[in-house]
Short mmCIF file of C-alpha atoms in Angstrom, two decimals:
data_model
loop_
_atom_site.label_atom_id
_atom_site.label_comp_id
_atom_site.label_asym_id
_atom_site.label_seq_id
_atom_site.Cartn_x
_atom_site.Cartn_y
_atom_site.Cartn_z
CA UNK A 1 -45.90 44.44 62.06
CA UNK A 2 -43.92 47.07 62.23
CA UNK A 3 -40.52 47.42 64.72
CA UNK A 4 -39.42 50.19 67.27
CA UNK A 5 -37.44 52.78 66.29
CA UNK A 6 -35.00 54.73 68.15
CA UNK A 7 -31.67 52.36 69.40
CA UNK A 8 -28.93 54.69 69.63
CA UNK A 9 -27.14 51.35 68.38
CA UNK A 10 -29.35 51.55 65.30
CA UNK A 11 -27.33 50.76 62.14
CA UNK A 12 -27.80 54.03 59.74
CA UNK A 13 -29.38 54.07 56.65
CA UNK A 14 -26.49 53.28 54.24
CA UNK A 15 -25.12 49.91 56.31
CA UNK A 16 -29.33 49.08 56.33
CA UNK A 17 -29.66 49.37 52.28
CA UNK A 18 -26.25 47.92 51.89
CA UNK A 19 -27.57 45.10 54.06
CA UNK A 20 -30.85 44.66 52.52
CA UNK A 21 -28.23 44.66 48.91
CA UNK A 22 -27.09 41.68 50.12
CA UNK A 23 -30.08 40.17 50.66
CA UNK A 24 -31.33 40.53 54.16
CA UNK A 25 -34.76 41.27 54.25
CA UNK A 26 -35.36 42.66 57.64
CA UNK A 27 -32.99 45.64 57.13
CA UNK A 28 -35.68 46.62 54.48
CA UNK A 29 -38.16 46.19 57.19
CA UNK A 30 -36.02 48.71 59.15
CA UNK A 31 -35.84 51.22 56.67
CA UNK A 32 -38.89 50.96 55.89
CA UNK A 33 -40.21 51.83 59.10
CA UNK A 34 -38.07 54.68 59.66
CA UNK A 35 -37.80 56.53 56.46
CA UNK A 36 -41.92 55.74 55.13
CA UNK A 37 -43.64 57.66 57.45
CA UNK A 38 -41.33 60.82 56.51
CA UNK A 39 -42.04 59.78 52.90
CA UNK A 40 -45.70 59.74 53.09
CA UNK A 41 -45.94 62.84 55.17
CA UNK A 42 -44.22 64.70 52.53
CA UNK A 43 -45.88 63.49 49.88
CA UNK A 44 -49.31 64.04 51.61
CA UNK A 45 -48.64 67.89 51.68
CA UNK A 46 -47.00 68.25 48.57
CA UNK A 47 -50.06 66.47 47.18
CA UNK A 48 -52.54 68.58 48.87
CA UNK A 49 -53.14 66.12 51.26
CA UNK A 50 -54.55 63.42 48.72
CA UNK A 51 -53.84 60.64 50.62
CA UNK A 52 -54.36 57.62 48.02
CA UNK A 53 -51.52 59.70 45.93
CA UNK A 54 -49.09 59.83 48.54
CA UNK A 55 -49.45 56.33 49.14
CA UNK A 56 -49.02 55.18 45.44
CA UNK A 57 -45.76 57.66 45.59
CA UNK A 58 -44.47 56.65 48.54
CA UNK A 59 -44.57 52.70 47.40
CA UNK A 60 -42.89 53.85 44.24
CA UNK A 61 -40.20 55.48 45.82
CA UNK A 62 -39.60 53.14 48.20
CA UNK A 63 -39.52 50.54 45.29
CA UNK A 64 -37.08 52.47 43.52
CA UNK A 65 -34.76 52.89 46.38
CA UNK A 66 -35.17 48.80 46.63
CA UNK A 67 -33.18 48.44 42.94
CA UNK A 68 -30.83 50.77 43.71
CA UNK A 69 -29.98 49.02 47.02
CA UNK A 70 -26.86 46.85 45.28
CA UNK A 71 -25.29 49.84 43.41
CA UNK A 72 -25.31 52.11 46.41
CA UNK A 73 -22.09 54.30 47.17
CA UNK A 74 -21.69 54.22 50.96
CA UNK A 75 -20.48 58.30 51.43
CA UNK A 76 -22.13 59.61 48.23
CA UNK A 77 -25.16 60.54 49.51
CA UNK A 78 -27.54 60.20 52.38
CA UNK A 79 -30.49 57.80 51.63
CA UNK A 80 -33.06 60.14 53.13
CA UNK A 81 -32.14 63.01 50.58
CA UNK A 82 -31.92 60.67 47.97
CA UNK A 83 -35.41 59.17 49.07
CA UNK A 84 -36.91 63.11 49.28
CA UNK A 85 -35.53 63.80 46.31
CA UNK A 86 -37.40 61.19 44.50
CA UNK A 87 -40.65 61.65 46.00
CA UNK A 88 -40.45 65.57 45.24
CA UNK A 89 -39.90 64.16 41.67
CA UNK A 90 -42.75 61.92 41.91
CA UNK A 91 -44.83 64.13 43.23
CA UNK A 92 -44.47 67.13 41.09
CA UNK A 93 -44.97 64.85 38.02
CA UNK A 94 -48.15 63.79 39.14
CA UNK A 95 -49.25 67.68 39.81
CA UNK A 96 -47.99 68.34 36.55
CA UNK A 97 -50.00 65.86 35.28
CA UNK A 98 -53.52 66.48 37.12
CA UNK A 99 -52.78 70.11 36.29
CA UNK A 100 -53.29 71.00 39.71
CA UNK A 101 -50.93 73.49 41.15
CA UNK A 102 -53.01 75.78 43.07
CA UNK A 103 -54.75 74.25 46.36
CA UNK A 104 -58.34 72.93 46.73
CA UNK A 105 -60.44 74.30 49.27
CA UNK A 106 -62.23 70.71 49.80
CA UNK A 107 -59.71 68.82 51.50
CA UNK A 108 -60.54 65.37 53.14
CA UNK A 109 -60.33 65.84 56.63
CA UNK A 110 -60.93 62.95 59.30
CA UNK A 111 -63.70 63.44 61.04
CA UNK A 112 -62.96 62.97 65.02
CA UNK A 113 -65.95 61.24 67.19
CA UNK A 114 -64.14 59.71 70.17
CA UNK A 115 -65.03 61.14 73.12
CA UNK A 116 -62.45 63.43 75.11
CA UNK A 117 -60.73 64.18 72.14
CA UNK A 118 -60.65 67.63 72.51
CA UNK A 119 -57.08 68.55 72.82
CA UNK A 120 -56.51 66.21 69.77
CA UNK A 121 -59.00 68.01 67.90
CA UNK A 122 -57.04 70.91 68.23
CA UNK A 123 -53.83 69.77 67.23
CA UNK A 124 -55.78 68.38 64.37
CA UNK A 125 -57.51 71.54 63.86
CA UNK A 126 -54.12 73.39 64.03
CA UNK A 127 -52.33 70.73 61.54
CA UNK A 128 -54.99 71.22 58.86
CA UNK A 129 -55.37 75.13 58.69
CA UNK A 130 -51.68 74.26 58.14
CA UNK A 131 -51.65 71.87 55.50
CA UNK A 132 -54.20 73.98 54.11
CA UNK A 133 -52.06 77.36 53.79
CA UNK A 134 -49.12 74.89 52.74
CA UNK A 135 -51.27 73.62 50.11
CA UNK A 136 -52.17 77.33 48.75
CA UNK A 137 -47.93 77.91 48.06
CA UNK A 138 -46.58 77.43 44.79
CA UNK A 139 -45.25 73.86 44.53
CA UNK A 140 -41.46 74.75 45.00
CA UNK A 141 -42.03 76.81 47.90
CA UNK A 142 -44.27 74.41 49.90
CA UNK A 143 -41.45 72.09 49.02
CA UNK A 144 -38.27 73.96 50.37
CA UNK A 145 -40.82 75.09 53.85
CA UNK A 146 -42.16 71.43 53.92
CA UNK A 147 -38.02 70.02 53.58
CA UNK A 148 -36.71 72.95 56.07
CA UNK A 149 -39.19 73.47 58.46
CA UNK A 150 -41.38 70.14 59.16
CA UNK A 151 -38.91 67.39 57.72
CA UNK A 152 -35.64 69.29 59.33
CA UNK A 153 -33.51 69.30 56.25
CA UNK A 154 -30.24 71.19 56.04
CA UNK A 155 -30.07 73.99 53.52
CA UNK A 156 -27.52 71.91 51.44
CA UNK A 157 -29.55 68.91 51.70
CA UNK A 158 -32.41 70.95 50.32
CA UNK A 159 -30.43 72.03 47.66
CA UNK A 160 -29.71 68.19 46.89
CA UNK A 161 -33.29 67.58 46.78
CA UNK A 162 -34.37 70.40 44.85
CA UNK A 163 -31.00 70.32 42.74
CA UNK A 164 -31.12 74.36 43.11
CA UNK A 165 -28.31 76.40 45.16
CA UNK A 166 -28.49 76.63 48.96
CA UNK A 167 -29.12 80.54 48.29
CA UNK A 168 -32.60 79.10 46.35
CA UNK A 169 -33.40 77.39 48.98
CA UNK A 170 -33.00 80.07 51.26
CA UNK A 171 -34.83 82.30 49.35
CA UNK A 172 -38.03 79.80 48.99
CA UNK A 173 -38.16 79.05 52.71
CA UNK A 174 -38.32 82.82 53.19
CA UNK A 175 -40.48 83.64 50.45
CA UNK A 176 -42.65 80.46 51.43
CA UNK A 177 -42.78 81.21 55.03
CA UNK A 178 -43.87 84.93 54.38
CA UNK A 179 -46.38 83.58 52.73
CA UNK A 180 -48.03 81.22 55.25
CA UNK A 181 -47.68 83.69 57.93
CA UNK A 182 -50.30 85.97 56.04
CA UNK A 183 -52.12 83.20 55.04
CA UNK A 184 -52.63 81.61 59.09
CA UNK A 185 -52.75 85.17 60.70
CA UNK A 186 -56.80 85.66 60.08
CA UNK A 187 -57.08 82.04 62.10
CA UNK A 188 -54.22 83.03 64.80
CA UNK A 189 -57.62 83.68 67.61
CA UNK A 190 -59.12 80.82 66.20
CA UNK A 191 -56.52 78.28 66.80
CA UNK A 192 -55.69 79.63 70.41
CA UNK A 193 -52.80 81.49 69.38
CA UNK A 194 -53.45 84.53 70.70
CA UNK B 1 -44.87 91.99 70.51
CA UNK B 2 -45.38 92.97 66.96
CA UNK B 3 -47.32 91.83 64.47
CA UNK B 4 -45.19 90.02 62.31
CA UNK B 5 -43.63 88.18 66.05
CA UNK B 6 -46.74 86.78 66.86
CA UNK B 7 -47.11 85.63 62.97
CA UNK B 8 -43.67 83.79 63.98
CA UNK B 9 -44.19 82.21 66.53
CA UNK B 10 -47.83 81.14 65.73
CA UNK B 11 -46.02 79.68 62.56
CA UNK B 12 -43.24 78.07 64.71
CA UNK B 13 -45.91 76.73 66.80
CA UNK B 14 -47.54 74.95 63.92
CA UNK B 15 -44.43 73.82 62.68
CA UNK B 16 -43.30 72.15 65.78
CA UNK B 17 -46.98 70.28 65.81
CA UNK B 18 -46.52 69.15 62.63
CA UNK B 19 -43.09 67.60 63.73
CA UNK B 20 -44.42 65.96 65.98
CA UNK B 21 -46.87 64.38 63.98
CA UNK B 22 -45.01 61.56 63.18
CA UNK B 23 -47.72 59.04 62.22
CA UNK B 24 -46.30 55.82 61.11
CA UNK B 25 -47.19 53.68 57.98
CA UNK B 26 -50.81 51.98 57.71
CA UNK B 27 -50.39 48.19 57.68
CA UNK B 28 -51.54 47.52 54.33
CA UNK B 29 -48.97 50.19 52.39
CA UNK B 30 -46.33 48.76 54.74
CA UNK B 31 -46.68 45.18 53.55
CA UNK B 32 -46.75 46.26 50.09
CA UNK B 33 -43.36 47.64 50.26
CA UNK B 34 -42.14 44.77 52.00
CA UNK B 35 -43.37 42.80 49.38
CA UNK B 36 -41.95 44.89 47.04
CA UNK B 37 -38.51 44.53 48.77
CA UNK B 38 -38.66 40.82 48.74
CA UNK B 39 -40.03 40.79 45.11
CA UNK B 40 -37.19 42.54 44.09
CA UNK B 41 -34.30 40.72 46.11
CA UNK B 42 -35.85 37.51 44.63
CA UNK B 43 -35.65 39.05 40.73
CA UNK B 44 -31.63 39.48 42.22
CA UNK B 45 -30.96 36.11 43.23
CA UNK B 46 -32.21 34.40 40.12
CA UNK B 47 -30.48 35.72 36.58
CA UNK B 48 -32.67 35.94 33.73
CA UNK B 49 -32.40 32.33 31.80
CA UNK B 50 -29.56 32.50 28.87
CA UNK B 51 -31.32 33.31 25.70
CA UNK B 52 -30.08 31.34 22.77
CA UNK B 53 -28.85 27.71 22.46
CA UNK B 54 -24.68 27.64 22.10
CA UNK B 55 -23.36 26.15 19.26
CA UNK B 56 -21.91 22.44 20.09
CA UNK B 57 -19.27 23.29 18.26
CA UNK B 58 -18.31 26.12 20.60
CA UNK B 59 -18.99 23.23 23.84
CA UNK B 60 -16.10 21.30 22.10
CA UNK B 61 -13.37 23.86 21.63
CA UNK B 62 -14.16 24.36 25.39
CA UNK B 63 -13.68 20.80 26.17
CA UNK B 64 -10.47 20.69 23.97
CA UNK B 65 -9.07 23.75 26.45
CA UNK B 66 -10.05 26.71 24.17
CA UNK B 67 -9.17 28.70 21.02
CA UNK B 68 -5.37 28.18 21.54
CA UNK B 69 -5.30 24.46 21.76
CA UNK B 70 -7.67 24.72 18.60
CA UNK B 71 -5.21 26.43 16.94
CA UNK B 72 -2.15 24.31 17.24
CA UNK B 73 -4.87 21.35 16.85
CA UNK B 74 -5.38 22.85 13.05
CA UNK B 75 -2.14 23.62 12.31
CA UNK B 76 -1.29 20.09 13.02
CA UNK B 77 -3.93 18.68 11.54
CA UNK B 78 -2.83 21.03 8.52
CA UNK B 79 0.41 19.55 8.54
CA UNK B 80 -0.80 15.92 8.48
CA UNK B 81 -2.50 16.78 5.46
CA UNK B 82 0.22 18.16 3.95
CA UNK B 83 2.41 15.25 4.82
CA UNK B 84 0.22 13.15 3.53
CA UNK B 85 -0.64 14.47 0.34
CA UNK B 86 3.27 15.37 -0.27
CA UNK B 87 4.23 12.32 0.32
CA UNK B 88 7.80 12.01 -1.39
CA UNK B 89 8.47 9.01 -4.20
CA UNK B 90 11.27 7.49 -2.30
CA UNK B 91 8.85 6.47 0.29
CA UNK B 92 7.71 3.42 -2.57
CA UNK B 93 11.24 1.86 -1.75
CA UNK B 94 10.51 1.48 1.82
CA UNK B 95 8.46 -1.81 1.00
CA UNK B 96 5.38 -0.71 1.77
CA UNK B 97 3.58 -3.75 2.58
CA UNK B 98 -0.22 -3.95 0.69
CA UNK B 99 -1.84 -6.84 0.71
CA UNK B 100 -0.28 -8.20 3.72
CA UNK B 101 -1.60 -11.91 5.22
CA UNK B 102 0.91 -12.52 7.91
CA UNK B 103 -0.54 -13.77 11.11
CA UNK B 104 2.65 -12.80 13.54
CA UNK B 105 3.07 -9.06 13.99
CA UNK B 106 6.50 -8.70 13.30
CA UNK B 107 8.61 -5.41 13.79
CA UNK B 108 8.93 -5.35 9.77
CA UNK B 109 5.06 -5.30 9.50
CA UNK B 110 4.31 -2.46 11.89
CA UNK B 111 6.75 -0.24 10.56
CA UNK B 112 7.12 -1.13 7.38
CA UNK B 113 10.93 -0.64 5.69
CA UNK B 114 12.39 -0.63 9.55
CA UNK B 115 14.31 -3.00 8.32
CA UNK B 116 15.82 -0.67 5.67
CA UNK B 117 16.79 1.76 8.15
CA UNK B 118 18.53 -0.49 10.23
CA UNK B 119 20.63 -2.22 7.54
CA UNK B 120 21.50 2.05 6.65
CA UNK B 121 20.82 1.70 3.09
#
């Protein structure tokens, strides 16, 4: 079962790994909760939306960030970059590794039968001819636009990720963006943007 | 509206959907990284076992309080020796009793030439 986000009381990150350091098992579940789902999104798209991968990397990374829980520096760091930056790792080794750095044009996509769905099909419709253009970037781009621009990462934080300069960063998102925009514009009509 | 505008804010558009996405975790990979968590708290709590046997030897200079009271313990047990092996000749005058059948435990028998210190000879 998974618990309800959003307490404005909520305990950050640090104080919930700290906790979970010293044993307490439901500030895992906590974490858990509130940082996976950014995890696996990320993953998904930097893995071309191979959803089995992301899964396998986002249980790694989440297992990693487990052992570190008793040697973490409250003030260092913030666990989400520290969490992004190890799934960008992750994920970029297993690219390397499948050779695949250019998208596929045969991406999975769920197929939608429920009736009434329409306006859900559309957002769906919308999210994939993104994910798709994402997944045609070069892997550091999709990265920085993926961190900036759908995760809401700071520049610096970025930079922690990607262990590159804020001015890199900059630079990719631009680059990246540029990109996308002439990738989407043939679909703008299509996607009832215009 | 230019070109390039519309590009913008059909991009922003598609950003903002994607923010909004938000899915959380299926069940399944959620439990596994629970169990994960757990796995690896329990690894915390319980040391590896030591690896090799210590030596008794070791167990008994901790019992006797340590390397320093082992130390003083063979440097008096050094000594003894010493004292024992060097044991001067005028000690023979001191009566040393051998052979000894008395029943009664006098002074004279439990230190033997006590008496010879007492008279001051």
């Amino acid at each position: 079962m998974q618990m309800p986000l959003s307490d404005t009381q909520a305990p950050g990150d640090a104080a919930l790994l700290l906790a979970y350091g010293q044993g307490d098992l439901s500030a895992a579940r906590l974490l858990t909760a509130r940082l996976g789902p950014r995890i696996l999104g990320f993953a998904t798209r930097m893995l071309h939306g191979d959803r089995a991968e992301a899964e396998d990397v986002t249980q790694e990374a989440m297992l990693r960030l487990w052992k570190i829980a008793p040697d973490w520096q409250e003030g260092q760091a913030r666990v989400s970059t520290w969490l992004f930056r190890v799934t960008a790792n992750l994920c970029l080794d297993r690219l390397r590794k499948s050779g695949r750095s250019v998208a596929l044009d045969d991406t999975d996509e769920p197929a939608d039968d429920a009736p009434g769905a329409l306006a859900g099909l559309e957002t769906r419709q919308r999210l994939s001819a993104l994910d798709a253009a994402l997944a045609a970037l070069p892997d550091r781009q999709r990265q920085a636009v993926v961190l900036r621009h759908i995760e809401g990462l700071s520049n610096p934080e970025i930079a922690e990720v990607m262990d590159i300069s804020s001015e890199a960063v900059e630079s990719l998102t631009a680059r990246g963006k540029r990109a996308l925009a002439a990738g989407l514009a043939p679909r703008r009509e299509e996607l009832g943007y215009d | 509206m230019t070109e390039q505008n519309r590009d913008d804010m059909t991009l922003g558009a598609l950003f903002q959907a994607a923010q909004g996405q938000a899915e959380s975790l299926p069940d399944p990979l959620f439990a596994r990284i629970l169990a994960d968590a757990a796995e690896v708290r329990a690894a915390r709590a319980t040391p590896a076992p030591r690896a090799a046997h210590r030596s008794w030897l070791v167990d008994f200079g901790v019992l006797l309080g340590g390397w320093p009271s082992m130390a003083g313990l063979a440097t008096a047990a050094v000594a003894g020796l010493w004292i024992g092996v060097a044991q001067p000749l005028a000690l023979d005058g001191f009566g040393l009793v051998t052979g000894a059948t008395a029943a009664g435990f006098e002074l004279d028998t439990l230190m033997p030439g006590v008496d010879v210190l007492a008279s001051g000879d």
